[in-house]
Short mmCIF file of C-alpha atoms in Angstrom, two decimals:
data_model
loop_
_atom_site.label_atom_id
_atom_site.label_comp_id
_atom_site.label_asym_id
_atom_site.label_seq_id
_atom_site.Cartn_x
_atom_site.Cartn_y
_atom_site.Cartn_z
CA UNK A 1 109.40 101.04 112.52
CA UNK A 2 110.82 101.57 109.24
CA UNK A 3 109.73 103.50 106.27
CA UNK A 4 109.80 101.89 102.53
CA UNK A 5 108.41 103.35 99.59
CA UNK A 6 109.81 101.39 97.12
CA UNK A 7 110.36 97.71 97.26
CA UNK A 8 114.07 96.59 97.41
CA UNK A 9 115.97 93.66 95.34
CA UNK A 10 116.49 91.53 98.43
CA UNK A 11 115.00 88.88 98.72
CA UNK A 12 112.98 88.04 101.61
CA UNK A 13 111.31 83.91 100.88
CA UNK A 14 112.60 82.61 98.13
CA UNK A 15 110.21 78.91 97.50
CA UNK A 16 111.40 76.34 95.33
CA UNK A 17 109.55 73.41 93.75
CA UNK A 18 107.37 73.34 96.28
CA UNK A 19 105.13 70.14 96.40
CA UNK A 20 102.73 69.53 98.77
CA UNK A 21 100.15 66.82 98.33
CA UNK A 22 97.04 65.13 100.36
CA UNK A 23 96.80 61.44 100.20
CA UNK A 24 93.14 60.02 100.37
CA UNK A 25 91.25 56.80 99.54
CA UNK A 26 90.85 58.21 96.59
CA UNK A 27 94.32 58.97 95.32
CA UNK A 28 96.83 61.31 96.08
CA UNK A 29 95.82 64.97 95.11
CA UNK A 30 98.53 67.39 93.85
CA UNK A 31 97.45 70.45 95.73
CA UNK A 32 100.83 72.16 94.60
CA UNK A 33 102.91 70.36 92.19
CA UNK A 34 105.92 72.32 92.02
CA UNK A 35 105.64 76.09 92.45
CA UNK A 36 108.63 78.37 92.65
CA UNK A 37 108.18 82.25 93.57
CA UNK A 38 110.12 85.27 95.44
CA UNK A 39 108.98 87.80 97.39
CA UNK A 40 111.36 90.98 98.00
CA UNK A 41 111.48 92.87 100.81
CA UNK A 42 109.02 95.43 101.10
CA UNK A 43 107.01 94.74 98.05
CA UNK A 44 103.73 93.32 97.69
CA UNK A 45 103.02 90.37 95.90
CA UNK A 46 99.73 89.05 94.30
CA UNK A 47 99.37 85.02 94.04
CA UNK A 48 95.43 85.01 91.78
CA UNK A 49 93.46 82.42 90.59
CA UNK A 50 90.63 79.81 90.42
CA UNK A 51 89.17 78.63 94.06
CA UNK A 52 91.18 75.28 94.36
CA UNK A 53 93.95 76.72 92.39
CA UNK A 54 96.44 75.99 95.29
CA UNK A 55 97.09 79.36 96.73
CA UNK A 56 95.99 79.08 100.30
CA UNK A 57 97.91 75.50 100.64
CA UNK A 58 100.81 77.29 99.13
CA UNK A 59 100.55 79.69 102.02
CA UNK A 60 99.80 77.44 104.34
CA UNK A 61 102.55 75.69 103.17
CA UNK A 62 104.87 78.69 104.10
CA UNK A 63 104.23 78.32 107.34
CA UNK A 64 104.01 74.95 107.89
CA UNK A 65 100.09 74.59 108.67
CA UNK A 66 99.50 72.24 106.38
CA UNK A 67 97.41 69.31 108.45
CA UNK A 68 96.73 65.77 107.62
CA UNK A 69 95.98 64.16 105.20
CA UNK A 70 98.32 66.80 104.04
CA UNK A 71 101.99 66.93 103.54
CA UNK A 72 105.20 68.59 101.98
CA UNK A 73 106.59 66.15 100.01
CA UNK A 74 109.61 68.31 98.05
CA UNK A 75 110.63 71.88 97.65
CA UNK A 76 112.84 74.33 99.64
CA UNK A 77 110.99 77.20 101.69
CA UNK A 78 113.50 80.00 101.93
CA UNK A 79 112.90 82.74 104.46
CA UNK A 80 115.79 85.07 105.29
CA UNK A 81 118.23 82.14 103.91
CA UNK A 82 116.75 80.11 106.19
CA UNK A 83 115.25 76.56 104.97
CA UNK A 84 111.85 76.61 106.96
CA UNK A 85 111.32 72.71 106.24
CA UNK A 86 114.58 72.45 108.29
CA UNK A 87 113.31 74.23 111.44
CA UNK A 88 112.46 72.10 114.64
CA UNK A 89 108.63 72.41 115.28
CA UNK A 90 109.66 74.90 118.42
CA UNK A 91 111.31 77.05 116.44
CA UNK A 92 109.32 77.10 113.66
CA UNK A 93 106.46 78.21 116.64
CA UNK A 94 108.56 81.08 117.29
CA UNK A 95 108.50 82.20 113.77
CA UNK A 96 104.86 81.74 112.81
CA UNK A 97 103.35 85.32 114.21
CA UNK A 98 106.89 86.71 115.00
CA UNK A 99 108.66 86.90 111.67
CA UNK A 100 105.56 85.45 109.45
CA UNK A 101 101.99 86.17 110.26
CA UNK A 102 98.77 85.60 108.36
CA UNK A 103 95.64 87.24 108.15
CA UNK A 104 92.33 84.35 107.16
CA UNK A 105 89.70 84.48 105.01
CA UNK A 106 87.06 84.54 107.62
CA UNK A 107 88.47 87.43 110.27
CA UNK A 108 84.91 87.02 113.21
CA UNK A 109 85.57 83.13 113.03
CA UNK A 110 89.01 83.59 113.67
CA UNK A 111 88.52 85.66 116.96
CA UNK A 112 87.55 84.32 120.42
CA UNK A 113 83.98 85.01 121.02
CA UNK A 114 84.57 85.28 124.85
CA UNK A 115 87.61 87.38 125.46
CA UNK A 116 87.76 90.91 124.46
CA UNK A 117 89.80 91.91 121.21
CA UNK A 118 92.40 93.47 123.73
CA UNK A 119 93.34 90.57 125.40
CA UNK A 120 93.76 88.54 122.05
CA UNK A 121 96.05 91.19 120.61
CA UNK A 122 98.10 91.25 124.57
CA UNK A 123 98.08 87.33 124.30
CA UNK A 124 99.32 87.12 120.39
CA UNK A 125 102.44 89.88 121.62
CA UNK A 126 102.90 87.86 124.70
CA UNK A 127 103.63 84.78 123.41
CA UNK A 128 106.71 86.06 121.39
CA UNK A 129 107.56 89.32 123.80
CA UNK A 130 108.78 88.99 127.60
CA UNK A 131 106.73 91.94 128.52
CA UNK A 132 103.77 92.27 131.37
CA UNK A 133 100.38 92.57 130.80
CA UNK A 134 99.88 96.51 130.73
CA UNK A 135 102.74 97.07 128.65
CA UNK A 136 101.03 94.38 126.47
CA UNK A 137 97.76 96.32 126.71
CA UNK A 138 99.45 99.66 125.99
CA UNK A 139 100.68 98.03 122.72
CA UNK A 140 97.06 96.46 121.77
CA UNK A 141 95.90 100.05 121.93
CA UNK A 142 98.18 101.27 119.91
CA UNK A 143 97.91 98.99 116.97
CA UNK A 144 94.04 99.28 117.30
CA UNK A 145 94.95 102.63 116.21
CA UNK A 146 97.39 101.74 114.12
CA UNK A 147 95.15 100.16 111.84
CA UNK A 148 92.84 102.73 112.01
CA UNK A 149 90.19 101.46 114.51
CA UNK A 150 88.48 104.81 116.07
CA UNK A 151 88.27 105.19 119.59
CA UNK A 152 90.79 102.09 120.17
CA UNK A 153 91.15 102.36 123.54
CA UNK A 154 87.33 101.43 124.22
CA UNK A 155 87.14 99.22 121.58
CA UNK A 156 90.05 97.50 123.12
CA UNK A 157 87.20 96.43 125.45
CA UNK A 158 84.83 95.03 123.36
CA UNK A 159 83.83 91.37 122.43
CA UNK A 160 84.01 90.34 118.76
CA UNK A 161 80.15 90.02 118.40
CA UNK A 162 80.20 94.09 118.92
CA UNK A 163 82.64 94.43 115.83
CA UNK A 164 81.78 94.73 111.94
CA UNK A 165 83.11 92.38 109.48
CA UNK A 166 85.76 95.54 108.22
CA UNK A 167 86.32 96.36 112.23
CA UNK A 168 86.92 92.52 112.87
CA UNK A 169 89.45 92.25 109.74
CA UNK A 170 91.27 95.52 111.35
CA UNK A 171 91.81 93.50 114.59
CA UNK A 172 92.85 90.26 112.79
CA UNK A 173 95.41 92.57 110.95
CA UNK A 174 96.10 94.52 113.91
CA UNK A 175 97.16 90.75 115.78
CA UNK A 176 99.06 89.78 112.82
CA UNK A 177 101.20 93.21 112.88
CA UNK A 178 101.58 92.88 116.95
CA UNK A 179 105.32 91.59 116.43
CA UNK A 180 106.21 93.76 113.52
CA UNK A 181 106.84 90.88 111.15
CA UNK A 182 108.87 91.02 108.06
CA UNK A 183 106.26 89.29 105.76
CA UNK A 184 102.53 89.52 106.03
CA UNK A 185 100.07 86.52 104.14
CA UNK A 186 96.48 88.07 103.53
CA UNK A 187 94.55 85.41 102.33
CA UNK A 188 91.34 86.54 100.86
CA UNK A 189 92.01 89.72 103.43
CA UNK A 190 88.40 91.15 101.90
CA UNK A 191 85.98 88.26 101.87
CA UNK A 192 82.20 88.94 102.16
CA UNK A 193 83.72 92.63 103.02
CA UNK A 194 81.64 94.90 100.66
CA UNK A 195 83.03 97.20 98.06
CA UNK A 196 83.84 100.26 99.93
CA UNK A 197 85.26 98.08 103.13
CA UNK A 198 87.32 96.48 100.56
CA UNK A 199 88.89 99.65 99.45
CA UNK A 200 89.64 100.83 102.94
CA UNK A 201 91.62 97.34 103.83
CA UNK A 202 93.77 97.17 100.98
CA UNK A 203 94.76 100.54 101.34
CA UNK A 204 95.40 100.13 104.91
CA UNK A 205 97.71 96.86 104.07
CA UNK A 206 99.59 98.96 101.39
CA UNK A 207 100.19 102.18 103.58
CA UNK A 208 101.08 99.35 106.21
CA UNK A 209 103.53 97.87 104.01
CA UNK A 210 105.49 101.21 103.39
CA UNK A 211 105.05 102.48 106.99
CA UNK A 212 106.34 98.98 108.40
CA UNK A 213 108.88 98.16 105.43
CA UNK A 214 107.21 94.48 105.27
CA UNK A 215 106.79 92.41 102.47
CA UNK A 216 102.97 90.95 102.10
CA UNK A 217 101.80 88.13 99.90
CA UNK A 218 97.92 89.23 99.04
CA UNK A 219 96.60 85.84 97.83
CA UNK A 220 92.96 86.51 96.19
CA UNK A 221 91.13 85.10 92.66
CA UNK A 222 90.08 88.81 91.97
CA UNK A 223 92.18 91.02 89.22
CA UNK A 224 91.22 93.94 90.35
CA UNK A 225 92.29 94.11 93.64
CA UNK A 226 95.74 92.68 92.43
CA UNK A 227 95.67 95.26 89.35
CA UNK A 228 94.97 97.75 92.69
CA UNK A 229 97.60 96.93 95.27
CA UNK A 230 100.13 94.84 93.59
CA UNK A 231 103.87 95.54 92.64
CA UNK A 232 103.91 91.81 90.84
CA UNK A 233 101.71 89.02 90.53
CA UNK A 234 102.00 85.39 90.38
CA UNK A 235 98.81 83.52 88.45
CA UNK A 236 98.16 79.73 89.34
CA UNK A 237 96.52 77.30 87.62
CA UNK A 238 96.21 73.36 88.97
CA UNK A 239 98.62 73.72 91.68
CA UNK A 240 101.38 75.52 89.54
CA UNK A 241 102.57 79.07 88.80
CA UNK A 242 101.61 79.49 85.08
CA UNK A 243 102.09 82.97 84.68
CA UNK A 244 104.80 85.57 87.07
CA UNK A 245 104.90 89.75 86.18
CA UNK A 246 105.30 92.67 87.26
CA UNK A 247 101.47 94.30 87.50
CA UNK A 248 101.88 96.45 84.96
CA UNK A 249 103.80 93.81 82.51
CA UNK A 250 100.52 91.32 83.45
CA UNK A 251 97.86 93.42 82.53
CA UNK A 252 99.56 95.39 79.30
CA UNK A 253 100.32 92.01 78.07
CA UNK A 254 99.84 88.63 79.60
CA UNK A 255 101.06 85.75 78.32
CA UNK A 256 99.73 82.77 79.39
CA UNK A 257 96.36 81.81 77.39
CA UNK A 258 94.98 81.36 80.88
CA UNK A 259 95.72 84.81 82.07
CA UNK A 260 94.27 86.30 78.92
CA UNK A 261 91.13 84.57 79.38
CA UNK A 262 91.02 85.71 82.64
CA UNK A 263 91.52 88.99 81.74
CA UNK A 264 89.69 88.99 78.87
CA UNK A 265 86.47 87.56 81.06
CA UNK A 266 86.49 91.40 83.30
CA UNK A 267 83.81 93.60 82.27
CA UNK A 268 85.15 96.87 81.42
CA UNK A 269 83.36 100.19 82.15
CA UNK A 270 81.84 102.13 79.06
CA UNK A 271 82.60 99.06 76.81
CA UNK A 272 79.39 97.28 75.59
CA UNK A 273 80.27 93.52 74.88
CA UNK A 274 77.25 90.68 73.36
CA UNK A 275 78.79 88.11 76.05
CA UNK A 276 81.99 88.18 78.54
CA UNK A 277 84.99 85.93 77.84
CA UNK A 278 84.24 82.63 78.84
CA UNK A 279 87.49 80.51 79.52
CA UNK A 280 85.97 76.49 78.06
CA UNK A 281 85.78 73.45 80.07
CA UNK A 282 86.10 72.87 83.88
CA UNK A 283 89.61 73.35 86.58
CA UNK A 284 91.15 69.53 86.26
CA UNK A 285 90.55 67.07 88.83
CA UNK A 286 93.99 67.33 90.92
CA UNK A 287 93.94 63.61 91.40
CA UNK A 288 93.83 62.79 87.94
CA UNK A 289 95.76 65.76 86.15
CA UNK A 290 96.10 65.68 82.55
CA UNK A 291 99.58 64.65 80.64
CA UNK A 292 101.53 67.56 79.55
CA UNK A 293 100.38 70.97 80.02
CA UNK A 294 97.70 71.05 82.55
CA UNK A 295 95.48 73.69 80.92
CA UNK A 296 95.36 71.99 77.69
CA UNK A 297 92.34 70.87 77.77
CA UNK A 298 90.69 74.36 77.93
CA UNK A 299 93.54 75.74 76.04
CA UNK A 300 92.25 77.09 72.15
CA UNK A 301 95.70 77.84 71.21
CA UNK A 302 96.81 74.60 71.67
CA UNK A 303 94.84 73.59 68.58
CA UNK A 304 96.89 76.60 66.19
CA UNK A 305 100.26 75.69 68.18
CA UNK A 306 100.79 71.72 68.27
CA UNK A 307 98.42 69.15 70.08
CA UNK A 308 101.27 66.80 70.02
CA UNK A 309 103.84 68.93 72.24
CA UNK A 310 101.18 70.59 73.98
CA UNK A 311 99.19 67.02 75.53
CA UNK A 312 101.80 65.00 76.12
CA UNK A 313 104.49 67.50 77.75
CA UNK A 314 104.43 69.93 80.71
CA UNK A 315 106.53 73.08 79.52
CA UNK A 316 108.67 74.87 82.29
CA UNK A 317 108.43 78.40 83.85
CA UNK A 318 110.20 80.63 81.77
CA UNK A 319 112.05 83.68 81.88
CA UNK A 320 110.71 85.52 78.69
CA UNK A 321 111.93 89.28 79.80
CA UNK A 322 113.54 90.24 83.05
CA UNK A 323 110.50 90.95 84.90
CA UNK A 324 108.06 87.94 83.05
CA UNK A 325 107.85 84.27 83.07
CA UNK A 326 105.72 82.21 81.41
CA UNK A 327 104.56 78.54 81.39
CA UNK A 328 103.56 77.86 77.70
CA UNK A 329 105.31 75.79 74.75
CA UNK A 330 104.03 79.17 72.86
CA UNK A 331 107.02 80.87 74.57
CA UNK A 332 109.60 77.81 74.91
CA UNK A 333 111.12 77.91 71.23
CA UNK A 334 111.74 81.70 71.48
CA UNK A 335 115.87 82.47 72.02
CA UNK A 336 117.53 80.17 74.18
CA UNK A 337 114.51 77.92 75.39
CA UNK A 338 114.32 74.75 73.23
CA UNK A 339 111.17 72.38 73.13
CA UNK A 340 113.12 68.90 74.09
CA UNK A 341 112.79 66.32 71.87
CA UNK A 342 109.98 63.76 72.40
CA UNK A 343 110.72 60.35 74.36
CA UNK A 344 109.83 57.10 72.47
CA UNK A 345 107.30 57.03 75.40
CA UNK A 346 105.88 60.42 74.64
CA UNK A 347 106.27 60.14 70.71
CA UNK A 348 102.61 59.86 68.74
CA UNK A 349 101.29 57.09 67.77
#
């Protein structure tokens, strides 16, 4: 095992206009429409937003789960240099729970309801690990312990009925960790978990992290727990990455006008406000997505910038600072980023 406390400049999965869409009767919906991120070694990085946003496709994505009427249509998925869209199906098998695991939303459904919580941990190492059985049990024990399960080697013994919701999400992460992988997806790792569970999981997955020296993408639509855990954070919005930070860049000053709503919509304790933030209109239909920018519709400052530029043209992720990029025609003029011209197409009438 190695020990990281600081996340490195490597670069671990590297994803490039990544598209994956789902063709049905009713039209083709854009699910993720072109989303580039990184994720360096040993650092832990937030992907927030809206339900429907496109996160867990984009994870799923990652790993190549994605099931019909699904499909990857463009992008490059970089893991270790390696193209993951190139793999063979076999090999991409060995990887999934080897080099990438996953923990789901839902840990109890996940689990076998007639084999012990022992035996699913021994068959998740076995499948990627020539080892026997009791070696394979040894090794279940131990990462019930790991993640902090008391008593693990009777609880190795149990059936997941006899488990908690927080105890069943310690096995799930406890099967995902069996092969020591070298990036971790926690999608929605805290569901229905209440507040105090919640705590105790996302500090297990960040002393995890540096104990391990693994990367982990925490996907989730809450701030706080990304404001919590996070080193940077990646917003989403319609199937695209609007907003990309460091934490502590995001919440001093975010960018996008969908981030500050966002932000802006989070009670805060000892302040007394008439009404939250409340962020206008509804997520677009991802069948029918609007011209240009794809939050202009809800957008205010659309209005003060130029409703022109801002309907009838999608700006491009930025770099606005070394550690913040931003997806808004607020941003595009500044320095070296110029607002291209208007096709006679796309010119007003």
């Amino acid at each position: 095992m190695t020990d990281i406390s600081n996340p490195s400049d490597e670069v671990l999965l590297e994803v490039n206009d990544l598209k994956t869409y789902f063709f049905s009767r009713e039209g083709v919906v854009k699910a993720v429409d072109g989303v580039d991120l990184t994720v360096r070694r040993g650092e832990i990085y937030g992907l927030v937003g809206e339900s429907g946003c496109g996160k867990s496709v984009t994870s799923l994505s990652i790993l190549r789960l994605v099931g019909r009427p699904g499909k990857i249509v463009g992008g490059t998925i970089k893991f270790q240099g390696r193209n993951l869209l190139d793999l063979s199906e076999t090999e991409m098998k060995a990887m999934r729970g080897n080099r990438i695991s996953m923990i789901f939303q839902q840990s109890l459904p996940s689990l076998d309801p007639v084999y012990k919580i022992g035996d699913q941990i021994v068959e998740a190492h076995q499948v990627h690990a020539k080892i026997d059985k009791k070696e394979a049990w040894n090794l279940a024990v131990e990462m019930l312990d790991l993640v902090g399960i008391p008593d693990p080697k009777r609880r190795a013994h149990c059936y997941p009925y006899e488990l908690s919701g927080g105890m069943a999400q310690r096995v799930m992460i406890a099967m995902a960790l069996t092969c020591e992988p070298a990036l971790l997806i926690a999608d929605e790792p805290t569901t229905a978990l209440d507040v105090t569970i919640e705590a105790q999981i996302l500090e297990l997955i960040s002393n995890l992290r540096t104990k391990l020296g693994m990367s982990v993408i925490l996907i989730t639509h809450n701030l706080g727990v990304v404001a919590e855990t996070a080193d940077r954070v990646a917003v989403m919005y319609a199937g695209r990455i609007v907003e990309e930070a460091s934490v502590l860049s995001l919440f001093a000053q975010p960018l996008h006008p969908y981030t500050q709503g966002l932000i802006d919509s989070i009670p805060v304790l000892n302040q007394t406000k008439a009404r939250l933030h409340i962020i206008p209109g509804v997520v677009p239909d991802c069948i029918n997505l609007p011209a240009g920018c794809k939050f202009g519709p809800r957008c205010e400052a659309r209005i003060k910038y130029n409703l022109t530029v801002c309907n009838q043209i999608e700006p491009h992720l930025i770099q606005v600072s070394p550690e913040h990029k931003v997806r808004c025609w607020l941003y595009e003029e500044s320095g070296q980023h110029q607002r291209p011209a208007l096709s006679s197409s796309e010119a007003p009438i």
